[in-house]
PDB file of C-alpha atoms in Angstrom:
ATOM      1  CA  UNK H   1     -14.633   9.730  -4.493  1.00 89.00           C
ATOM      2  CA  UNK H   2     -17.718   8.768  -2.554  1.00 95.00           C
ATOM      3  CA  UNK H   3     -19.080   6.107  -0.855  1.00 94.00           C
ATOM      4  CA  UNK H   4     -22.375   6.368  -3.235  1.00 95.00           C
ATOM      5  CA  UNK H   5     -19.567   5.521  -6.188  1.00 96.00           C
ATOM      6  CA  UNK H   6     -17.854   2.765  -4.561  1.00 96.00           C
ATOM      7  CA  UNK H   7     -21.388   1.299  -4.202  1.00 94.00           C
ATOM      8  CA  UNK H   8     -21.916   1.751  -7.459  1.00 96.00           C
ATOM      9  CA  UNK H   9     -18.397   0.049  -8.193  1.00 96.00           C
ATOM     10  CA  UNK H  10     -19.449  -2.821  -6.031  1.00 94.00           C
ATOM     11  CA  UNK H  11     -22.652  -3.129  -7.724  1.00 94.00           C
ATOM     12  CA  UNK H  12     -21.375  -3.166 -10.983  1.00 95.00           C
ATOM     13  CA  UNK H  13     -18.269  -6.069  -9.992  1.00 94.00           C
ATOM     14  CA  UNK H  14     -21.338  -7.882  -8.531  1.00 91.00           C
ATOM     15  CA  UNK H  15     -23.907  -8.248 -11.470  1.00 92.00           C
ATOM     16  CA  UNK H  16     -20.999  -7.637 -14.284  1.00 93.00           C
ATOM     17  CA  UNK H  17     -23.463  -5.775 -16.313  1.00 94.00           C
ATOM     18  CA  UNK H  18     -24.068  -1.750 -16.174  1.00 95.00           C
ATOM     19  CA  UNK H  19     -27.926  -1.638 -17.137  1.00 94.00           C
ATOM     20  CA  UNK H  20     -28.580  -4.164 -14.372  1.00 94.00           C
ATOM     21  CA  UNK H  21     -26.199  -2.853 -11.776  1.00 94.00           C
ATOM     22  CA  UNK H  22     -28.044   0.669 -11.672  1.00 95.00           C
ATOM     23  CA  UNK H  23     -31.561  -0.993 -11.638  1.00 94.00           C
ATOM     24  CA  UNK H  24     -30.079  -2.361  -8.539  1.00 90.00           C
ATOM     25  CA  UNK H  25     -28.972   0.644  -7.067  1.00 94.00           C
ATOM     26  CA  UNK H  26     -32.046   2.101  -7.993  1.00 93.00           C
ATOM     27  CA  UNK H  27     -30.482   5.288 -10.347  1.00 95.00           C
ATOM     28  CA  UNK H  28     -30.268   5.667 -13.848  1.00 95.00           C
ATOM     29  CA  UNK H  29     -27.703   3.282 -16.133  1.00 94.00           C
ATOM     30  CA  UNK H  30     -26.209   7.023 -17.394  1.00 95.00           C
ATOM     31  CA  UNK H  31     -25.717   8.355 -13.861  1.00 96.00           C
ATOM     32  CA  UNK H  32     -24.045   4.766 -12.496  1.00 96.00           C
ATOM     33  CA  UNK H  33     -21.780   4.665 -15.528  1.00 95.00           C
ATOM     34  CA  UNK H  34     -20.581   8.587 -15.334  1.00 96.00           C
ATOM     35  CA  UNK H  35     -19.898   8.319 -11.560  1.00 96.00           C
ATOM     36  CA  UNK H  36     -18.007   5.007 -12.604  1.00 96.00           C
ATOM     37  CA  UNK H  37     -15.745   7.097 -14.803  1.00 95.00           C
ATOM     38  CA  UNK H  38     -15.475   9.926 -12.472  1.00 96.00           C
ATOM     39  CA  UNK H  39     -13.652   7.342 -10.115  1.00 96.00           C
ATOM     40  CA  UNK H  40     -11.401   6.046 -13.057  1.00 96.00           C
ATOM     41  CA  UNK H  41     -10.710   9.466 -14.344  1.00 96.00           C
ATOM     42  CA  UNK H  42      -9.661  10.964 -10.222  1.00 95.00           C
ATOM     43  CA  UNK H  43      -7.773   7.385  -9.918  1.00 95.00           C
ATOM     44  CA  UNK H  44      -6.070   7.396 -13.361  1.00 95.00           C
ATOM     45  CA  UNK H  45      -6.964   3.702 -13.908  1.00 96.00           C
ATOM     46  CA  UNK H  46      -9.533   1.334 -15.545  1.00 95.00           C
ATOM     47  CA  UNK H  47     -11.537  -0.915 -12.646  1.00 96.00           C
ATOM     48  CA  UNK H  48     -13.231  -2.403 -15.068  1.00 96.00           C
ATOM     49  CA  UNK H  49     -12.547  -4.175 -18.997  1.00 94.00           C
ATOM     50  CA  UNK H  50     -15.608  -2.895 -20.646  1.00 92.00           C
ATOM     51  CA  UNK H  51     -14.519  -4.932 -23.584  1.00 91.00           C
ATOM     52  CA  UNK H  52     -15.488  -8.060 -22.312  1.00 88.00           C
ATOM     53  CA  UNK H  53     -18.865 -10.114 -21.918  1.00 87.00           C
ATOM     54  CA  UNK H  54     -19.726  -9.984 -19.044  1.00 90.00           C
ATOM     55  CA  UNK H  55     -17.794  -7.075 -18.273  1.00 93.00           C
ATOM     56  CA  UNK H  56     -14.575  -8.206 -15.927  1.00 94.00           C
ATOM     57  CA  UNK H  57     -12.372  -6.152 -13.741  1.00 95.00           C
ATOM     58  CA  UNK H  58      -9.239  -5.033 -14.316  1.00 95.00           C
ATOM     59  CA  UNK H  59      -6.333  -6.585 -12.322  1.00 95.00           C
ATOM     60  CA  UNK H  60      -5.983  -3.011 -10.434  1.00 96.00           C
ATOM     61  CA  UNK H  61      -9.901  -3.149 -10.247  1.00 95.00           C
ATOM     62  CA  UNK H  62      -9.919  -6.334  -8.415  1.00 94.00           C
ATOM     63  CA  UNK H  63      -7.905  -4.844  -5.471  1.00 95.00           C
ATOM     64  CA  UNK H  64     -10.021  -2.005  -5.376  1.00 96.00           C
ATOM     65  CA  UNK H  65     -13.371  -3.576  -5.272  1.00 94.00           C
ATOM     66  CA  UNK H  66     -11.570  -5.579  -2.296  1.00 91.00           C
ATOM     67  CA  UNK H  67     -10.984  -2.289  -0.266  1.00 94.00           C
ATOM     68  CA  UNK H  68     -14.119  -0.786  -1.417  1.00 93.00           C
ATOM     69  CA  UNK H  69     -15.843  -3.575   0.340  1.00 89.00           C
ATOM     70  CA  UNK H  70     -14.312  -2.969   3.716  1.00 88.00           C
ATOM     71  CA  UNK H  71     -14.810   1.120   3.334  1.00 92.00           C
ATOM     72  CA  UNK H  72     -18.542   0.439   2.585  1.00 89.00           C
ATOM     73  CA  UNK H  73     -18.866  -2.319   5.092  1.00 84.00           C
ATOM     74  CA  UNK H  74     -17.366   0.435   7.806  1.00 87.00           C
ATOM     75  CA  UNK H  75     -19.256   3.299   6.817  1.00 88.00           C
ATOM     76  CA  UNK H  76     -22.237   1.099   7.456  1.00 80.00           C
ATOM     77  CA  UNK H  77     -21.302   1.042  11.350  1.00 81.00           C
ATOM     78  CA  UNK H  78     -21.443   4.091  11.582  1.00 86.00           C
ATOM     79  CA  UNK H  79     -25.050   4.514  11.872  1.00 78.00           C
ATOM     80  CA  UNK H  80     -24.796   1.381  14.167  1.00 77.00           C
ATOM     81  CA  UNK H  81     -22.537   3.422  16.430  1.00 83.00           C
ATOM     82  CA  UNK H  82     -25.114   6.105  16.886  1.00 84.00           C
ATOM     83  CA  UNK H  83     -28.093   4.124  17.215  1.00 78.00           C
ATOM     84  CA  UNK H  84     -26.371   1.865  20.084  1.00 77.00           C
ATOM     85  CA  UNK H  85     -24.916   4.907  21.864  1.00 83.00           C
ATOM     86  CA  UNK H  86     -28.559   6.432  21.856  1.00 80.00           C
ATOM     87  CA  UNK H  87     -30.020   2.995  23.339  1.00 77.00           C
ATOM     88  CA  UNK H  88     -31.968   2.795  20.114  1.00 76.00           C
ATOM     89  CA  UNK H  89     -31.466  -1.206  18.750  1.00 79.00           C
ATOM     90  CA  UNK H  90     -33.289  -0.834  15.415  1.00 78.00           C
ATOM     91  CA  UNK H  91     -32.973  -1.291  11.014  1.00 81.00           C
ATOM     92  CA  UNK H  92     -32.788  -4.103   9.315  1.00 84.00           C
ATOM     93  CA  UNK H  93     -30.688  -7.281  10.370  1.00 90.00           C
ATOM     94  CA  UNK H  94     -30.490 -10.066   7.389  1.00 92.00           C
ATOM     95  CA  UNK H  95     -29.548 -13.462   8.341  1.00 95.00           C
ATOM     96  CA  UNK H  96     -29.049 -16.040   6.427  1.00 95.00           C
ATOM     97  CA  UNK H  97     -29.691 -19.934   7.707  1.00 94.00           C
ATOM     98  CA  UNK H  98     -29.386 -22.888   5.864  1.00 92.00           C
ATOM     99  CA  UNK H  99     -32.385 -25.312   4.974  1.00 89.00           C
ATOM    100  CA  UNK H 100     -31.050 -28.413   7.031  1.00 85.00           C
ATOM    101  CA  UNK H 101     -31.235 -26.693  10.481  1.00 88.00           C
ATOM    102  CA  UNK H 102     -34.098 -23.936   9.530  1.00 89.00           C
ATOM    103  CA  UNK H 103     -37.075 -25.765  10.556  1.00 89.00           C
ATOM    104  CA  UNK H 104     -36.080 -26.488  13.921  1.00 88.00           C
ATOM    105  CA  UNK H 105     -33.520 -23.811  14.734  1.00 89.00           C
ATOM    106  CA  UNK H 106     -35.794 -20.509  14.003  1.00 89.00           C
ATOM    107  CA  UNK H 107     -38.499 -21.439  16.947  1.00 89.00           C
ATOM    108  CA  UNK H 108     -35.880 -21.829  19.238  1.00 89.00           C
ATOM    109  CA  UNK H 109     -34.993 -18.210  19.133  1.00 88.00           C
ATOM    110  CA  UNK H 110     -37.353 -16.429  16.775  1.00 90.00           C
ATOM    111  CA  UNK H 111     -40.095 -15.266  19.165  1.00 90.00           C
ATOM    112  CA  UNK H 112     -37.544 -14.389  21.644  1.00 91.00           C
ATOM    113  CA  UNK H 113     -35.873 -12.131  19.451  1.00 90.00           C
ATOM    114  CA  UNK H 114     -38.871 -10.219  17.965  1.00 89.00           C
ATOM    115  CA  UNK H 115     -40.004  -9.360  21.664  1.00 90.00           C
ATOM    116  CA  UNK H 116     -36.664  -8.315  22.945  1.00 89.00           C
ATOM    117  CA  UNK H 117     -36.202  -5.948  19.537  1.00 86.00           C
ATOM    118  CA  UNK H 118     -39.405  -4.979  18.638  1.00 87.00           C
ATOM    119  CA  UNK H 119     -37.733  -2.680  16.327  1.00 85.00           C
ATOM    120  CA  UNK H 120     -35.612  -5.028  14.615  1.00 88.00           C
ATOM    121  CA  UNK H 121     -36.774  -5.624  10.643  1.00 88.00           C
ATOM    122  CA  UNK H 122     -35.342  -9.122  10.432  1.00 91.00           C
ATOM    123  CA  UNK H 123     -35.157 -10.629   6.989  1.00 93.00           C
ATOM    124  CA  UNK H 124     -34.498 -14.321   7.261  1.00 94.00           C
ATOM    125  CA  UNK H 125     -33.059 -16.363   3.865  1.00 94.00           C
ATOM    126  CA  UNK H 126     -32.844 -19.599   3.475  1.00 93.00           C
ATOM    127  CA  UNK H 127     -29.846 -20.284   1.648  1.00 93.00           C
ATOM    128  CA  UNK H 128     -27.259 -22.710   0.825  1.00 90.00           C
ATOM    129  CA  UNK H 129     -23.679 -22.485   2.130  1.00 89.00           C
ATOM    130  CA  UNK H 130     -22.065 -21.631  -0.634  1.00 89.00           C
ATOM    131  CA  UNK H 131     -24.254 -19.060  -1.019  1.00 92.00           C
ATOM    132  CA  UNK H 132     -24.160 -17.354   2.472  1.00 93.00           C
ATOM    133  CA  UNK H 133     -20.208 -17.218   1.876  1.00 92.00           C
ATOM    134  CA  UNK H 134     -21.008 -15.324  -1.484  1.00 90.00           C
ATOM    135  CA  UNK H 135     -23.859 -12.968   0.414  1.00 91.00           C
ATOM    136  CA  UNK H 136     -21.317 -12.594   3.575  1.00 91.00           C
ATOM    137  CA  UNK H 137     -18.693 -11.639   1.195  1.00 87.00           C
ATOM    138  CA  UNK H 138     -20.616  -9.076  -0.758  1.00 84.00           C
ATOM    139  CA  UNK H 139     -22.013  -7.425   2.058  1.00 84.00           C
ATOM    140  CA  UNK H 140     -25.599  -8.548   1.359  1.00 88.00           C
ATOM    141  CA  UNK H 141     -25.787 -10.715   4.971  1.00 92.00           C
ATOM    142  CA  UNK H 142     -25.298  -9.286   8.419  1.00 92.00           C
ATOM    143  CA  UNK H 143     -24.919 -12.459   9.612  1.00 94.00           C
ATOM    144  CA  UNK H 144     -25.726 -16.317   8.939  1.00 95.00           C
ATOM    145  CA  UNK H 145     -26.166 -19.647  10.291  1.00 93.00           C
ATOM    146  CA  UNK H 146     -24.614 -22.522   8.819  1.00 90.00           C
ATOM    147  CA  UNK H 147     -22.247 -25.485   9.613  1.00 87.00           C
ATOM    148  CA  UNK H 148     -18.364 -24.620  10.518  1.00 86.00           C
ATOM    149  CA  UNK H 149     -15.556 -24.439   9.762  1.00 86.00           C
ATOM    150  CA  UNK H 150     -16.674 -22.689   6.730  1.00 85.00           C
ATOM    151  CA  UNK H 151     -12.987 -22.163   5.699  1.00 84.00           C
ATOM    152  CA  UNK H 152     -13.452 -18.162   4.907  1.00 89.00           C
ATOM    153  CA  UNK H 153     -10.443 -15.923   6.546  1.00 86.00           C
ATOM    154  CA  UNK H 154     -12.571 -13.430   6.016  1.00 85.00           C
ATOM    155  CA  UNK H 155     -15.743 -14.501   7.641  1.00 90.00           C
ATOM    156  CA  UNK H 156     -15.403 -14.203  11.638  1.00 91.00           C
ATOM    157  CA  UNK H 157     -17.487 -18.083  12.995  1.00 92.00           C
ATOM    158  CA  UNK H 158     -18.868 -18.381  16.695  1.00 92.00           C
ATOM    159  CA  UNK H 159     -19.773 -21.840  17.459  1.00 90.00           C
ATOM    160  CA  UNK H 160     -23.286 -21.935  18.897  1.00 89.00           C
ATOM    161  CA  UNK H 161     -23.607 -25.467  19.732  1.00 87.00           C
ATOM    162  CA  UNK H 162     -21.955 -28.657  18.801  1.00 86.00           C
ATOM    163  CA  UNK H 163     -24.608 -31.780  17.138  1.00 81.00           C
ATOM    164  CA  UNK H 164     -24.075 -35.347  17.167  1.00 81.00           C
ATOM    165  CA  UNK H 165     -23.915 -37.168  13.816  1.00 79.00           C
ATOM    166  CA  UNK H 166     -27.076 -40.184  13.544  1.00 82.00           C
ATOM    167  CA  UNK H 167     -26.810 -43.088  11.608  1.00 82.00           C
ATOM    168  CA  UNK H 168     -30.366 -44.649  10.498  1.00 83.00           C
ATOM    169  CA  UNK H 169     -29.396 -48.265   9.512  1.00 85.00           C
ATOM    170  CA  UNK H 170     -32.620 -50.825   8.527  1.00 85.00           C
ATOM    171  CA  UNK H 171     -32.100 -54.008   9.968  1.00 87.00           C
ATOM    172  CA  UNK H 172     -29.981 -56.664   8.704  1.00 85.00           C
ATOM    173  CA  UNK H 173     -27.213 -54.390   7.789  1.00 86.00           C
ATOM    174  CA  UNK H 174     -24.128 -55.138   8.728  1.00 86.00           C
ATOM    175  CA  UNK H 175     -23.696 -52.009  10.654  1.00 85.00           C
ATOM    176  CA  UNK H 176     -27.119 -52.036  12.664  1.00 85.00           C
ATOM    177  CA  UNK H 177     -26.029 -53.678  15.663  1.00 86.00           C
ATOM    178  CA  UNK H 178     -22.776 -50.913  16.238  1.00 86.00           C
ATOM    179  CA  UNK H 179     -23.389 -48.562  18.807  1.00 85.00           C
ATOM    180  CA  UNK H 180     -21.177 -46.121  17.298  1.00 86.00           C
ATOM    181  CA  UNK H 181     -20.242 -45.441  13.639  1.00 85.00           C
ATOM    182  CA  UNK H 182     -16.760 -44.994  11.905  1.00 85.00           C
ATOM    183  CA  UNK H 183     -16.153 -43.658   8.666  1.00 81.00           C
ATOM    184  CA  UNK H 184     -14.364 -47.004   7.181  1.00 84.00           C
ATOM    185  CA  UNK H 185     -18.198 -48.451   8.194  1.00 83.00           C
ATOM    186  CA  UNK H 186     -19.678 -46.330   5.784  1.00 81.00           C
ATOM    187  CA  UNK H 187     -20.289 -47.106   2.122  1.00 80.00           C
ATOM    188  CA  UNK H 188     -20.652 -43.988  -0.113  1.00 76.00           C
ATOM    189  CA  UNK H 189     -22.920 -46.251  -2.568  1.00 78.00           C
ATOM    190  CA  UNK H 190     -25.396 -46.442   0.322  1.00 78.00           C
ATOM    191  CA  UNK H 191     -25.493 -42.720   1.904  1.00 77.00           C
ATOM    192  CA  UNK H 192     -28.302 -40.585   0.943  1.00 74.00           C
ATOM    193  CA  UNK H 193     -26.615 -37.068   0.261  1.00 72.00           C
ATOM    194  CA  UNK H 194     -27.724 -33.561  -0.476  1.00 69.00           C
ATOM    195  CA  UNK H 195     -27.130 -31.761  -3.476  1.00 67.00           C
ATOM    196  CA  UNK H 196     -23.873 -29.997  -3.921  1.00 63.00           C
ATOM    197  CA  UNK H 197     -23.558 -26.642  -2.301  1.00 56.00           C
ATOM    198  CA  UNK H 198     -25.084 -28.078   0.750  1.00 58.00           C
ATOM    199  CA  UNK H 199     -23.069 -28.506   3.987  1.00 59.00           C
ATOM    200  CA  UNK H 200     -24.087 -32.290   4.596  1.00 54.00           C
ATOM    201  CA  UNK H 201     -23.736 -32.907   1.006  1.00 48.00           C
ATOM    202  CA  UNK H 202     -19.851 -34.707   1.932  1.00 45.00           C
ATOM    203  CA  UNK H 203     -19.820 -37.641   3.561  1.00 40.00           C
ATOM    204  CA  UNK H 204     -16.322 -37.238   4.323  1.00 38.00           C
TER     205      UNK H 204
END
């Protein structure tokens, strides 16, 4: 087997549908699907239940789509190895940042980083956490910046800075004269709250 074919595995456990998988992957649906097999037939096993819709993966498929990810993910480095060992910093870098923090985060850095690597390509997405986890997980983000703990064994987190929580209370509440706020202050009927798949979108 190849690492071409495990991409086209991954692609394939991704999208859950052959025709779109290869238009992905930028090859022909006939040439995705007969590389497929080729695995199946060397391994002796079905990775995926074609007999299904959207096509699902086989219990055995599951675990290898799990350890293709990490071979893929690996052979990656490798070019990373040579570049860095050369002195060359360079490719393409996607991070992924979500909307609460975006605004005011990126011009903190974002010049910075463009002039120290000029040869960086980096492709910023604005995404939601849940999301990022899903984009981490697949591969499809080198990185991201989102609030922790995200909860994800598999996702390594480095804390880059710690912010305070703000209350903004009109007056004549009951809580507007409190320096500081506890959570059996607040009422959930009266917090403003982002949409689900949001980090801030829990109160609690």
């Amino acid at each position: 087997m190849t690492i071409t074919q495990l991409k086209y595995v991954l692609a394939v456990a991704e999208h859950k549908n052959f025709t779109l998988a290869a238009e992905k992957c930028f090859v022909t649906q006939p040439t995705l699907s007969m590389q497929i097999q080729k695995i199946e037939e060397e391994l002796g096993i079905q990775i995926f239940d074609r007999t299904k819709k959207p096509i699902q993966l086989t219990e055995i498929g599951q675990k290898i789509v799990n350890q293709s990810k990490n071979i893929v993910n690996e052979a990656d480095r490798i070019q990373d190895i040579v570049d860095q060992q050369k002195g060359f910093i360079g490719g393409e870098f996607r991070l992924g940042i979500i909307p609460t923090i975006m605004p005011t985060l990126l011009p903190m850095f974002l010049n910075n980083f463009i002039k120290k690597y000029p040869k960086v390509k980096l492709i910023i997405e604005e995404l939601n956490t849940d999301e990022i986890i899903t984009r981490l997980n697949n591969g499809h983000l080198d990185a991201a910046i989102a609030a922790t703990p995200l909860q994800e064994e598999k996702i390594k987190e480095v804390v880059l800075y710690f912010e305070p929580f703000v209350a903004y209370i009109p007056e004549g509440h009951q809580n507007f004269q409190k320096q500081e706020i506890e959570v059996d202050d607040l009422n959930l009927d009266e917090i403003l709250l982002l949409q689900d798949g949001h980090c801030f979108g829990m109160a609690y």
